[in-house]
Coordinates of C-alpha atoms in Angstrom, one line a residue:
Chain A
M1 CA -30.6 6.9 -10.6
I2 CA -27.2 6.8 -12.5
A3 CA -26.6 10.2 -14.4
A4 CA -22.9 10.3 -16.3
R5 CA -21.8 13.4 -18.1
G6 CA -18.6 13.2 -20.6
L7 CA -17.7 10.2 -18.6
G8 CA -14.3 8.5 -19.5
R9 CA -11.9 6.3 -18.3
S10 CA -8.6 5.5 -19.3
F11 CA -5.9 2.7 -18.1
G12 CA -2.8 4.5 -18.6
A13 CA -2.5 5.9 -21.9
K14 CA -5.4 3.4 -23.2
R15 CA -8.9 5.2 -23.3
V16 CA -11.7 2.6 -22.9
L17 CA -14.7 4.6 -22.2
R18 CA -14.8 8.3 -23.6
D19 CA -17.2 11.1 -23.7
L20 CA -20.3 9.1 -22.4
D21 CA -23.8 10.5 -21.4
L22 CA -26.1 8.4 -19.6
D23 CA -29.2 8.8 -17.6
V24 CA -30.8 5.7 -15.9
A25 CA -33.9 6.3 -14.1
D26 CA -35.4 4.3 -11.1
R27 CA -36.6 0.9 -12.1
D28 CA -35.0 1.3 -15.5
V29 CA -33.6 -2.0 -17.2
L30 CA -30.8 -0.8 -19.3
L31 CA -29.1 -3.0 -21.5
V32 CA -25.2 -2.4 -22.5
T33 CA -24.1 -4.0 -25.5
G34 CA -21.0 -3.6 -27.9
P35 CA -18.1 -5.9 -28.9
N36 CA -15.3 -7.3 -26.8
G37 CA -13.4 -4.4 -25.2
S38 CA -15.8 -1.6 -25.8
G39 CA -15.8 -1.0 -22.1
K40 CA -19.1 -2.7 -20.8
S41 CA -17.3 -4.3 -17.7
T42 CA -15.5 -0.9 -17.1
L43 CA -18.8 1.0 -17.3
L44 CA -20.4 -1.3 -14.6
A45 CA -17.3 -1.1 -12.3
L46 CA -17.5 2.6 -12.8
C47 CA -21.2 2.3 -11.6
A48 CA -20.3 -0.1 -8.7
G49 CA -17.8 2.2 -7.5
L50 CA -14.7 0.1 -7.9
L51 CA -13.2 2.6 -10.6
V52 CA -13.4 6.2 -10.5
P53 CA -13.6 8.1 -14.0
T54 CA -10.7 9.6 -15.3
A55 CA -12.7 12.2 -17.3
G56 CA -16.4 13.8 -16.9
E57 CA -18.9 13.2 -13.8
L58 CA -20.7 10.1 -12.7
E59 CA -23.4 10.2 -10.1
V60 CA -24.9 6.9 -8.6
E61 CA -27.7 8.1 -6.2
V62 CA -27.7 4.3 -4.2
D63 CA -25.7 3.5 -1.2
R64 CA -22.8 1.1 -1.8
S65 CA -24.8 -1.3 0.6
R66 CA -27.9 -1.3 -1.8
I67 CA -25.9 -2.1 -5.1
G68 CA -25.4 -5.9 -6.3
Y69 CA -22.6 -6.4 -8.6
L70 CA -22.1 -9.3 -10.6
A71 CA -18.5 -9.4 -12.3
H72 CA -16.8 -11.9 -14.4
E73 CA -15.4 -13.5 -11.6
P74 CA -17.5 -14.5 -8.9
L75 CA -16.0 -13.0 -6.2
V76 CA -16.3 -15.7 -4.0
Y77 CA -13.3 -17.7 -2.0
R78 CA -12.6 -21.0 -3.7
E79 CA -11.5 -22.4 -0.5
L80 CA -14.9 -21.9 1.3
T81 CA -17.9 -23.7 0.5
A82 CA -21.0 -22.1 -1.3
L83 CA -22.9 -21.8 2.2
E84 CA -19.7 -20.1 4.0
N85 CA -19.3 -17.5 1.1
L86 CA -22.7 -16.4 1.2
D87 CA -22.7 -16.7 5.3
L88 CA -19.7 -14.0 5.1
Y89 CA -21.3 -11.6 2.6
G90 CA -24.7 -11.9 4.3
R91 CA -23.0 -10.8 7.8
L92 CA -21.2 -8.0 5.9
Y93 CA -24.5 -6.7 4.2
R94 CA -26.4 -7.3 7.6
V95 CA -29.1 -9.5 5.6
P96 CA -31.9 -10.0 7.8
E97 CA -32.8 -13.6 8.4
R98 CA -29.7 -14.5 7.0
R99 CA -29.9 -18.5 7.2
E100 CA -33.5 -18.4 5.6
R101 CA -32.6 -16.1 2.8
I102 CA -29.3 -18.0 1.8
G103 CA -31.2 -21.3 2.1
M104 CA -34.1 -20.0 -0.3
L105 CA -31.5 -18.7 -2.7
L106 CA -29.3 -21.9 -3.0
E107 CA -32.6 -23.8 -3.2
R108 CA -33.8 -21.8 -6.1
Y109 CA -30.4 -21.9 -8.0
G110 CA -30.1 -25.6 -7.7
L111 CA -27.1 -25.5 -5.3
W112 CA -28.6 -26.8 -2.2
E113 CA -27.1 -30.2 -2.5
A114 CA -23.6 -28.6 -3.2
R115 CA -24.0 -26.1 -0.4
R116 CA -21.1 -27.7 1.8
E117 CA -18.9 -28.3 -1.2
R118 CA -15.8 -26.0 -2.1
V119 CA -16.4 -23.4 -4.7
A120 CA -13.1 -25.0 -6.1
T121 CA -15.0 -28.0 -7.2
F122 CA -17.7 -26.2 -8.8
S123 CA -18.1 -26.2 -12.5
R124 CA -18.3 -22.7 -14.4
G125 CA -21.8 -22.6 -14.4
M126 CA -22.4 -23.6 -10.9
Q127 CA -19.9 -20.9 -9.8
Q128 CA -22.0 -18.2 -11.9
R129 CA -25.1 -19.6 -10.2
L130 CA -23.2 -18.8 -6.7
A131 CA -22.3 -15.5 -8.0
L132 CA -26.0 -14.8 -8.8
C133 CA -27.1 -15.8 -5.2
R134 CA -24.2 -13.6 -3.8
T135 CA -25.4 -10.7 -6.0
L136 CA -29.1 -10.9 -5.1
L137 CA -28.3 -11.8 -1.5
H138 CA -29.2 -8.5 0.1
E139 CA -32.0 -7.5 -2.4
P140 CA -30.2 -4.8 -3.9
D141 CA -32.1 -1.7 -5.5
L142 CA -29.6 -1.6 -8.2
L143 CA -28.1 -4.5 -10.0
L144 CA -25.3 -4.4 -12.2
L145 CA -24.6 -7.6 -14.2
D146 CA -21.9 -8.3 -16.3
E147 CA -22.7 -10.9 -18.8
P148 CA -24.7 -12.9 -16.3
Y149 CA -25.6 -15.7 -18.8
A150 CA -21.7 -16.7 -19.0
G151 CA -21.4 -20.3 -18.3
L152 CA -24.9 -21.0 -17.4
D153 CA -26.6 -23.9 -18.9
E154 CA -30.2 -23.9 -20.3
E155 CA -31.7 -24.5 -16.9
G156 CA -29.6 -21.7 -15.3
A157 CA -30.4 -19.5 -17.9
A158 CA -34.3 -20.0 -17.5
L159 CA -33.8 -19.4 -13.8
L160 CA -32.2 -16.3 -14.6
D161 CA -34.7 -15.2 -16.7
A162 CA -37.4 -15.8 -14.2
E163 CA -35.5 -13.7 -12.0
L164 CA -35.0 -10.8 -14.4
G165 CA -39.0 -11.0 -15.2
A166 CA -39.5 -10.8 -11.5
L167 CA -37.1 -7.8 -10.8
A168 CA -37.8 -5.8 -14.1
G169 CA -40.0 -2.8 -13.1
K170 CA -39.2 -3.2 -9.4
R171 CA -35.5 -2.7 -9.4
T172 CA -33.1 -0.9 -11.4
V173 CA -30.9 -3.0 -13.9
V174 CA -27.9 -2.3 -15.8
L175 CA -27.1 -5.5 -17.7
A176 CA -23.9 -5.9 -20.0
T177 CA -24.6 -8.3 -22.6
H178 CA -23.4 -9.3 -26.2
D179 CA -26.7 -10.8 -27.2
P180 CA -29.5 -7.9 -26.5
E181 CA -32.3 -10.3 -28.3
Q182 CA -32.5 -12.4 -25.4
L183 CA -33.5 -9.5 -23.1
A184 CA -35.2 -7.0 -25.3
R185 CA -38.7 -7.5 -23.9
L186 CA -37.6 -6.5 -20.5
A187 CA -35.5 -3.5 -21.7
T188 CA -36.2 -0.1 -21.2
G189 CA -33.1 1.0 -23.0
T190 CA -30.2 0.0 -24.8
L191 CA -26.5 1.5 -24.9
A192 CA -24.3 0.4 -27.7
L193 CA -20.8 1.0 -26.9
G194 CA -18.0 0.9 -29.1
Chain B
M1 CA -0.4 30.9 -16.2
S2 CA 1.1 31.2 -19.7
T3 CA 4.0 29.1 -20.7
S4 CA 6.2 31.8 -21.5
L5 CA 5.7 33.4 -17.8
R6 CA 6.3 29.9 -16.5
N7 CA 9.5 29.6 -18.7
S8 CA 10.9 32.9 -17.3
R9 CA 10.1 32.0 -13.8
A10 CA 12.0 28.9 -14.3
V11 CA 15.1 30.9 -15.8
A12 CA 15.2 33.3 -12.8
L13 CA 14.9 30.6 -10.5
A14 CA 17.9 28.8 -12.2
A15 CA 19.9 32.0 -12.3
A16 CA 19.1 32.7 -8.5
T17 CA 20.3 28.9 -7.9
A18 CA 23.7 29.4 -9.8
A19 CA 24.3 32.7 -8.1
L20 CA 23.3 31.3 -4.6
L21 CA 25.5 28.3 -4.9
L22 CA 28.4 30.2 -6.4
V23 CA 28.3 32.6 -3.5
G24 CA 27.9 29.9 -1.0
L25 CA 30.9 27.9 -2.0
A26 CA 33.0 30.9 -2.4
L27 CA 32.2 31.6 1.4
A28 CA 32.6 28.2 2.4
F29 CA 35.9 27.9 0.8
Y30 CA 37.6 31.2 0.9
W31 CA 35.8 33.4 3.7
V32 CA 34.8 31.1 6.6
P33 CA 37.9 30.6 9.2
N34 CA 39.0 27.0 9.7
A35 CA 36.9 25.0 12.2
P36 CA 39.3 24.6 15.3
L37 CA 39.4 21.0 15.7
E38 CA 38.8 19.7 12.3
G39 CA 40.5 22.3 9.9
F40 CA 39.9 22.8 6.6
R41 CA 38.2 19.4 5.8
Q42 CA 35.2 20.6 8.0
R43 CA 33.9 22.7 5.3
I44 CA 32.3 19.8 3.5
F45 CA 29.8 20.7 6.4
Y46 CA 28.4 23.3 4.2
I47 CA 27.7 21.0 1.3
H48 CA 26.7 17.8 3.2
V49 CA 24.3 19.4 5.7
P50 CA 22.5 21.5 3.4
V51 CA 22.1 18.6 0.9
A52 CA 20.8 16.4 3.7
L53 CA 18.2 19.2 4.8
T54 CA 17.2 19.7 1.1
A55 CA 16.6 16.0 0.7
Y56 CA 14.4 16.1 3.7
A57 CA 12.6 18.9 2.4
C58 CA 11.9 17.0 -0.7
F59 CA 10.5 13.9 0.8
G60 CA 8.1 16.2 3.2
W61 CA 7.2 17.9 -0.1
A62 CA 6.3 14.7 -1.6
A63 CA 4.3 13.6 1.5
W64 CA 2.5 16.8 1.5
K65 CA 1.4 16.4 -2.4
G66 CA 0.6 13.1 -1.5
L67 CA -1.8 14.1 1.2
R68 CA -3.2 16.6 -1.3
L69 CA -3.7 13.8 -3.9
L70 CA -5.8 11.6 -1.2
W71 CA -8.0 14.8 -0.3
T72 CA -8.9 16.0 -3.9
R73 CA -8.0 13.0 -6.0
E74 CA -6.3 15.4 -8.5
Q75 CA -3.9 13.8 -10.7
R76 CA -1.4 16.8 -10.9
Y77 CA -0.5 16.0 -7.4
D78 CA 0.4 12.6 -8.2
L79 CA 3.2 13.7 -10.6
E80 CA 4.4 16.3 -8.0
S81 CA 4.8 13.9 -5.5
Y82 CA 6.6 11.6 -7.7
T83 CA 8.8 14.4 -8.9
A84 CA 9.7 15.5 -5.2
V85 CA 10.6 11.7 -4.4
H86 CA 12.7 11.8 -7.6
M87 CA 14.6 14.8 -6.4
G88 CA 14.5 13.7 -2.6
V89 CA 16.3 10.3 -3.7
I90 CA 18.9 12.4 -5.8
F91 CA 19.8 14.5 -3.1
G92 CA 19.7 11.6 -0.6
I93 CA 22.5 10.0 -3.0
L94 CA 24.6 13.1 -2.8
T95 CA 24.1 13.4 1.0
L96 CA 25.4 9.6 1.2
V97 CA 28.4 10.6 -1.0
T98 CA 29.1 13.9 0.7
G99 CA 28.9 12.1 3.8
S100 CA 31.1 9.3 3.0
I101 CA 33.8 11.9 1.9
W102 CA 33.3 13.6 5.3
A103 CA 33.9 10.3 7.0
R104 CA 37.0 9.6 4.9
T105 CA 38.6 12.7 6.0
S106 CA 37.5 12.7 9.5
W107 CA 37.9 8.9 10.5
N108 CA 39.7 7.6 7.7
T109 CA 37.2 5.3 6.7
W110 CA 34.4 5.7 3.8
W111 CA 31.3 4.3 5.8
S112 CA 30.6 4.6 9.6
W113 CA 27.7 3.1 11.3
E114 CA 28.2 5.5 14.1
E115 CA 27.5 8.4 11.8
R116 CA 23.6 8.8 12.3
Q117 CA 22.6 10.8 9.3
L118 CA 24.4 8.5 7.2
V119 CA 22.8 5.5 8.4
L120 CA 19.4 7.2 8.4
F121 CA 19.8 8.1 4.6
L122 CA 20.8 4.4 3.6
V123 CA 17.5 3.2 5.3
L124 CA 15.7 6.4 3.2
F125 CA 17.6 5.1 0.2
L126 CA 16.2 1.7 0.4
F127 CA 12.8 2.7 1.3
Y128 CA 12.5 5.3 -1.7
S129 CA 14.1 3.0 -4.0
A130 CA 11.1 0.8 -3.3
Y131 CA 8.8 3.5 -4.0
F132 CA 10.0 3.4 -7.5
M133 CA 9.7 -0.3 -7.8
L134 CA 5.9 0.1 -6.6
R135 CA 5.3 2.6 -9.4
F136 CA 7.0 0.6 -11.9
S137 CA 5.3 -2.4 -10.9
V138 CA 1.5 -1.0 -10.9
D139 CA -0.3 0.0 -14.0
P140 CA -0.9 3.9 -14.3
G141 CA -4.2 5.1 -12.8
P142 CA -5.9 6.6 -9.8
R143 CA -4.9 3.3 -7.8
R144 CA -1.1 3.8 -8.2
E145 CA -1.6 7.5 -7.5
R146 CA -3.2 6.3 -4.3
M147 CA -0.7 3.8 -3.3
S148 CA 2.1 6.1 -4.0
A149 CA 0.9 9.0 -2.0
V150 CA 0.1 6.6 0.9
Y151 CA 3.6 5.1 0.7
A152 CA 5.1 8.8 0.5
L153 CA 3.6 9.5 3.6
F154 CA 4.8 6.6 5.2
G155 CA 8.1 7.5 4.4
V156 CA 7.8 11.1 5.9
V157 CA 6.7 9.2 9.3
L158 CA 9.4 6.8 8.8
I159 CA 12.2 9.6 9.2
P160 CA 11.7 10.3 12.7
V161 CA 11.0 6.7 13.7
S162 CA 14.2 5.7 11.9
F163 CA 16.1 8.5 13.3
L164 CA 15.1 7.6 16.9
A165 CA 15.8 3.9 16.2
I166 CA 19.6 4.7 14.9
R167 CA 20.1 6.6 18.2
L168 CA 18.7 3.6 19.9
A169 CA 21.0 1.3 18.2
E170 CA 23.8 3.4 18.7
G171 CA 23.5 3.0 22.4
L172 CA 23.6 -0.8 21.7
I173 CA 27.2 -0.7 20.2
H174 CA 28.6 2.2 22.0
P175 CA 26.7 3.0 25.1
V176 CA 29.2 5.6 26.4
V177 CA 28.9 8.0 23.1
F178 CA 26.4 10.6 23.7
D179 CA 26.4 14.1 22.2
S180 CA 30.3 14.9 23.2
Q181 CA 30.8 17.3 20.2
V182 CA 32.6 20.2 21.4
N183 CA 30.7 23.4 21.2
T184 CA 28.2 23.0 18.3
R185 CA 27.1 26.4 18.1
L186 CA 28.2 28.0 15.1
T187 CA 29.8 31.6 14.7
A188 CA 28.3 34.2 12.8
S189 CA 30.3 33.8 9.5
Q190 CA 29.7 30.0 9.8
L191 CA 26.2 30.5 10.2
I192 CA 26.0 33.1 7.1
T193 CA 27.8 30.6 5.0
F194 CA 25.4 28.0 6.3
V195 CA 22.3 29.6 5.3
V196 CA 23.6 30.9 1.9
C197 CA 24.5 27.3 1.0
F198 CA 21.2 26.1 2.5
A199 CA 19.3 28.5 0.2
G200 CA 21.4 27.4 -2.9
T201 CA 20.9 24.0 -2.4
L202 CA 17.0 24.5 -1.8
A203 CA 16.8 26.7 -4.9
L204 CA 18.7 24.1 -6.8
A205 CA 16.1 21.4 -5.9
G206 CA 13.5 23.7 -6.8
S207 CA 14.8 24.4 -10.1
L208 CA 15.3 20.9 -10.8
Y209 CA 11.7 19.9 -9.6
V210 CA 10.3 22.5 -11.8
N211 CA 12.4 21.3 -14.8
E212 CA 11.7 17.7 -14.0
L213 CA 7.8 18.1 -13.3
T214 CA 7.6 20.1 -16.7
G215 CA 9.3 17.1 -18.5
K216 CA 6.9 14.5 -16.8
R217 CA 3.9 16.5 -17.8
I218 CA 4.9 16.8 -21.2
D219 CA 5.3 13.3 -21.3
A220 CA 1.8 12.6 -20.1
R221 CA 0.2 15.1 -22.4
L222 CA 2.2 13.4 -25.3
G223 CA 0.8 10.3 -24.2
E224 CA -2.8 11.2 -24.1
L225 CA -2.4 13.3 -27.4
R226 CA -1.3 10.2 -29.1
E227 CA -4.0 8.0 -27.7
A228 CA -6.6 10.6 -28.9
L229 CA -5.0 10.7 -32.6
E230 CA -5.5 6.9 -32.9
Chain C
M1 CA -20.0 -2.5 17.8
S2 CA -21.1 -3.4 14.2
Y3 CA -17.5 -2.5 12.9
L4 CA -16.0 -5.3 15.4
A5 CA -18.5 -7.4 14.3
D6 CA -17.1 -6.9 10.7
V7 CA -13.9 -7.5 11.9
G8 CA -14.7 -10.6 13.6
T9 CA -16.5 -11.9 10.6
L10 CA -13.6 -11.2 8.4
A11 CA -10.9 -12.4 10.7
R12 CA -12.6 -15.8 11.4
K13 CA -13.0 -16.2 7.6
D14 CA -9.3 -16.2 7.3
L15 CA -8.7 -18.6 9.9
L16 CA -11.3 -20.7 8.5
L17 CA -9.5 -20.4 5.2
E18 CA -6.3 -21.4 6.9
L19 CA -7.6 -24.4 8.6
R20 CA -9.2 -25.5 5.3
S21 CA -6.1 -25.0 3.0
R22 CA -3.2 -25.3 5.5
D23 CA -0.5 -23.5 3.4
T24 CA 0.5 -20.6 5.5
L25 CA 1.0 -21.4 8.9
P26 CA 3.0 -25.1 8.3
A27 CA 5.0 -22.8 5.9
M28 CA 5.9 -20.3 8.5
L29 CA 6.8 -22.8 10.9
L30 CA 9.2 -25.0 8.8
F31 CA 10.7 -21.7 7.6
V32 CA 11.4 -20.3 10.9
V33 CA 13.0 -23.4 12.4
S34 CA 15.0 -23.9 9.0
T35 CA 16.3 -20.4 9.4
L36 CA 17.4 -20.8 13.0
V37 CA 19.1 -24.2 12.1
V38 CA 21.1 -22.3 9.0
F39 CA 21.9 -19.6 11.6
S40 CA 23.5 -22.2 13.8
F41 CA 25.9 -23.1 11.1
A42 CA 26.4 -19.4 10.0
L43 CA 27.5 -18.2 13.2
P44 CA 30.9 -18.8 14.3
A45 CA 31.6 -20.6 17.1
D46 CA 33.1 -17.9 19.5
A47 CA 30.2 -15.5 18.2
S48 CA 28.8 -13.5 20.9
D49 CA 25.4 -14.3 22.7
A50 CA 24.1 -10.9 21.4
A51 CA 24.6 -12.4 17.8
A52 CA 22.4 -15.0 18.2
Y53 CA 19.7 -12.7 19.5
G54 CA 20.3 -10.5 16.2
L55 CA 19.8 -13.6 14.0
L56 CA 16.4 -14.5 15.8
W57 CA 15.1 -11.2 15.2
V58 CA 16.1 -11.6 11.2
A59 CA 14.4 -15.1 11.3
I60 CA 11.2 -13.3 12.9
V61 CA 10.9 -10.5 10.4
F62 CA 11.9 -13.0 7.3
T63 CA 9.2 -15.4 8.7
A64 CA 6.6 -12.6 8.8
I65 CA 7.3 -11.5 5.1
L66 CA 6.9 -15.5 4.2
G67 CA 3.5 -15.2 5.9
L68 CA 2.4 -11.7 4.4
T69 CA 3.3 -12.5 0.7
R70 CA 0.4 -15.2 1.2
A71 CA -1.8 -13.1 3.2
F72 CA -3.9 -11.7 0.2
A73 CA -3.6 -14.7 -1.8
A74 CA -7.1 -15.9 -1.5
E75 CA -8.3 -12.6 -2.3
R76 CA -6.0 -11.9 -5.5
D77 CA -7.1 -15.2 -6.8
Q78 CA -10.6 -14.4 -7.8
R79 CA -10.7 -10.5 -7.0
V80 CA -12.7 -11.4 -4.0
L81 CA -11.2 -8.0 -2.6
D82 CA -13.3 -6.3 -4.9
G83 CA -16.6 -7.9 -3.4
L84 CA -15.0 -7.1 0.1
V85 CA -14.6 -3.7 -1.0
L86 CA -18.0 -3.2 -2.2
A87 CA -19.7 -4.7 1.2
P88 CA -20.8 -1.9 3.3
C89 CA -18.4 -2.6 6.0
D90 CA -15.7 0.1 6.7
R91 CA -12.8 -0.6 4.7
S92 CA -10.5 -0.4 7.6
A93 CA -12.4 -3.4 9.1
I94 CA -10.9 -5.4 6.0
W95 CA -7.1 -4.4 7.2
L96 CA -8.0 -5.0 10.6
G97 CA -9.3 -8.6 10.1
K98 CA -6.8 -9.5 7.9
G99 CA -4.2 -8.2 10.4
I100 CA -5.6 -10.1 13.1
A101 CA -5.2 -13.3 11.2
V102 CA -1.6 -12.3 10.2
L103 CA -0.8 -11.7 13.9
A104 CA -2.1 -15.2 14.8
F105 CA -0.2 -16.9 12.3
L106 CA 3.1 -15.0 13.4
A107 CA 2.3 -15.7 16.9
L108 CA 1.9 -19.3 16.2
A109 CA 5.1 -19.5 14.4
E110 CA 7.1 -18.0 17.6
V111 CA 5.5 -20.3 20.0
V112 CA 7.5 -22.7 18.2
A113 CA 10.5 -20.5 17.2
L114 CA 11.1 -19.2 20.6
P115 CA 11.5 -22.5 22.5
A116 CA 13.5 -23.5 19.6
F117 CA 15.9 -20.5 20.1
A118 CA 16.3 -21.5 23.6
L119 CA 17.1 -24.9 22.7
F120 CA 19.6 -24.3 20.0
F121 CA 21.0 -20.8 21.4
E122 CA 20.4 -18.8 24.1
P123 CA 17.6 -18.3 27.1
V124 CA 14.4 -16.4 26.5
S125 CA 13.9 -13.6 28.8
W126 CA 10.3 -12.1 29.6
E127 CA 11.7 -9.1 27.9
L128 CA 12.4 -10.7 25.0
V129 CA 8.8 -12.5 24.8
A130 CA 7.5 -9.0 25.4
A131 CA 9.1 -7.4 22.8
V132 CA 8.2 -10.4 20.2
V133 CA 4.7 -9.7 21.1
L134 CA 4.7 -5.9 20.5
A135 CA 6.8 -6.4 17.4
D136 CA 4.5 -8.8 15.9
G137 CA 1.8 -6.1 16.2
G138 CA 3.9 -3.8 14.2
L139 CA 4.8 -6.1 11.8
A140 CA 1.2 -7.2 11.1
A141 CA -0.1 -3.6 11.1
V142 CA 2.7 -2.3 8.5
G143 CA 2.9 -5.8 6.5
T144 CA -1.0 -6.1 6.0
L145 CA -1.3 -2.8 4.4
L146 CA 2.0 -3.2 2.4
A147 CA 0.8 -6.8 1.3
A148 CA -2.3 -5.2 0.0
M149 CA -0.2 -2.9 -2.0
A150 CA 2.1 -5.6 -3.4
A151 CA -0.8 -7.8 -4.2
A152 CA -2.2 -5.0 -6.6
S153 CA 1.0 -4.8 -8.4
R154 CA 2.6 -7.0 -11.2
A155 CA 5.9 -8.4 -9.3
R156 CA 3.7 -9.2 -6.1
E157 CA 5.8 -11.5 -3.8
L158 CA 8.8 -9.9 -5.2
L159 CA 7.7 -6.4 -4.5
L160 CA 6.5 -7.0 -0.6
P161 CA 10.1 -7.6 1.1
L162 CA 11.6 -4.6 -0.6
L163 CA 8.5 -2.1 0.6
F164 CA 8.6 -4.0 4.0
L165 CA 12.2 -4.5 5.0
P166 CA 12.9 -0.2 5.4
L167 CA 10.1 -0.3 7.6
A168 CA 11.1 -3.3 9.6
I169 CA 14.4 -1.8 10.6
P170 CA 13.2 0.1 13.7
I171 CA 11.4 -3.1 14.8
V172 CA 14.7 -5.1 14.6
V173 CA 16.4 -2.2 16.4
G174 CA 13.6 -2.4 19.2
G175 CA 13.7 -5.9 19.4
V176 CA 17.3 -6.7 19.4
G177 CA 17.6 -3.8 22.0
A178 CA 15.2 -5.5 24.3
S179 CA 16.8 -8.7 24.2
I180 CA 20.2 -7.7 25.1
A181 CA 20.5 -4.3 26.4
D182 CA 20.8 -3.5 30.2
D183 CA 17.8 -1.2 30.3
P184 CA 15.1 -3.0 27.9
G185 CA 12.4 -0.8 28.8
R186 CA 13.6 2.0 26.7
Y187 CA 13.5 -0.4 23.7
L188 CA 10.1 -1.9 24.8
G189 CA 8.8 1.6 24.9
F190 CA 10.1 2.4 21.5
L191 CA 8.2 -0.7 20.1
V192 CA 5.0 0.7 21.6
L193 CA 5.5 3.9 20.1
Y194 CA 6.2 2.2 16.5
D195 CA 3.1 -0.1 17.1
L196 CA 0.9 3.1 17.8
I197 CA 2.1 5.4 15.0
F198 CA 2.2 2.8 12.1
A199 CA -1.2 1.1 13.4
I200 CA -3.1 4.4 13.2
L201 CA -1.3 5.2 9.9
S202 CA -2.1 1.9 8.5
W203 CA -5.7 2.0 9.7
A204 CA -6.4 5.5 8.3
S205 CA -4.8 4.7 4.8
F206 CA -5.7 1.3 4.0
E207 CA -9.1 2.4 2.5
Y208 CA -6.9 4.5 -0.1
V209 CA -4.8 1.5 -1.1
V210 CA -7.8 -0.8 -2.0
T211 CA -10.0 1.7 -3.5
E212 CA -9.6 4.4 -6.6

């Protein structure tokens, strides 16, 4: 599903990724580990198509509409409510039965009560939950998750654990984390950067 | 292409530039007869107009390279487009200076809003100065390459649109003034001189372009090597 | 059809954002009226009528710049633009949706500015209104593209006027011409031409500005 050969990416003179070979098969769960600044986020942004390689080749055999990308930032409007944000993305991704799907996700991630509140009033953890809803909204085939546990409390982490457990073996997941132990049981492979 | 071959070509181009410019200036100052109305001072025409046309050519070249970049994503086109804008701005400033001198000799004023080409180059100068600001304000990388290319493309579209706008604006200030210049056709000797001068300035731009491009490439390569060593 | 649906979704989102935060349109309204008042002091008492029309066009362009510097503020805040770029919609739909919102704010600012101009300075003719409508199209089209560029730069608000003003000069020429010339048709025609050329160019090149 993802194939990289000699993949490299520089920002100006700074080289963040270099000479990386990578193969991710359909329904793999790949953990990307490494210290801060080792290029985990860059690799995910490359796979998502937000960045292009400055060296080597990268092939991602999934249409952009079938990718779910969770970044550091939640990628939602702070001045819109949780519902309005998900409605916007739901329309753009042409999610069938949009309202039901959005309601179901908000319920599952414990945001239903706060659905009509502006994201600006959300705590970091709530924003991360909303970002997860946004990422999962269109039931993507390829999930690119950048530190998905960041900011989540115990309950949120348990929800995400359950979600990933259900997705493993059904979807392809590339997950960047600094704490690989947590997910070792789900992973089909690990890539250590840096 | 080997470096030595490239170097010898650059030297040949530089030599041709020098020869063409010398011959052109000699023709312009000693051979061409005085223009009937303007007299000796009209000879700046042979510098001003070729320089202006060369600046257009540079801007056009920059847009073409920008288009190539957008098509192919090949990084080298970015440097080429950038260098071409750089040359275009240098020749644009020269156009403003020579045009200003011409205005001074003809109308006893350093600046005239009625001189279309001069006004157009002022607009272009502002536009392409912003191009540099854009480049300095965005981190190097594919995004900057693409934004620069798009901006360079806008420039080449802006040239005719601005030209039209300046013509229209002139109508607002002096509704009567319309191409009333007496007999603008060139005689054979004038045409030859003009062509030689134009070839000279084009060669000069080409020479500077090759030189500057080499420098910029070496800079970029040096940066890469330095990073690789770390 | 689905393209237009995307454009509608995106434009409506921008209008909703403005309705919620109200930080762009009131600023534009206040700015354009303040500018006109400042101009009334800057114009000498015996200045020609034509000078007032010229200043109106300066006020319009500057107001457009003020609005445009805010155009991508919400997206820049949280990298939302990346989220939109990843969505399956055509990237030019992002440009068009944003452009429509910019156009709406600009038009609303002028709904106040033109009567104010008529009150303080000179009468507003139909040709002037037509020129303003046409100019808005060009300003929004080019401005939205350049605002996206400026939003990706470090200088941000500082860069936009530098990029934008040279491209706005033809609009000012067309606008002033349509306001004061004896044959406004030529100038209106020129504005139509400008809109067509730069709308197509901006529409086609927006994708390159927001992606790598």
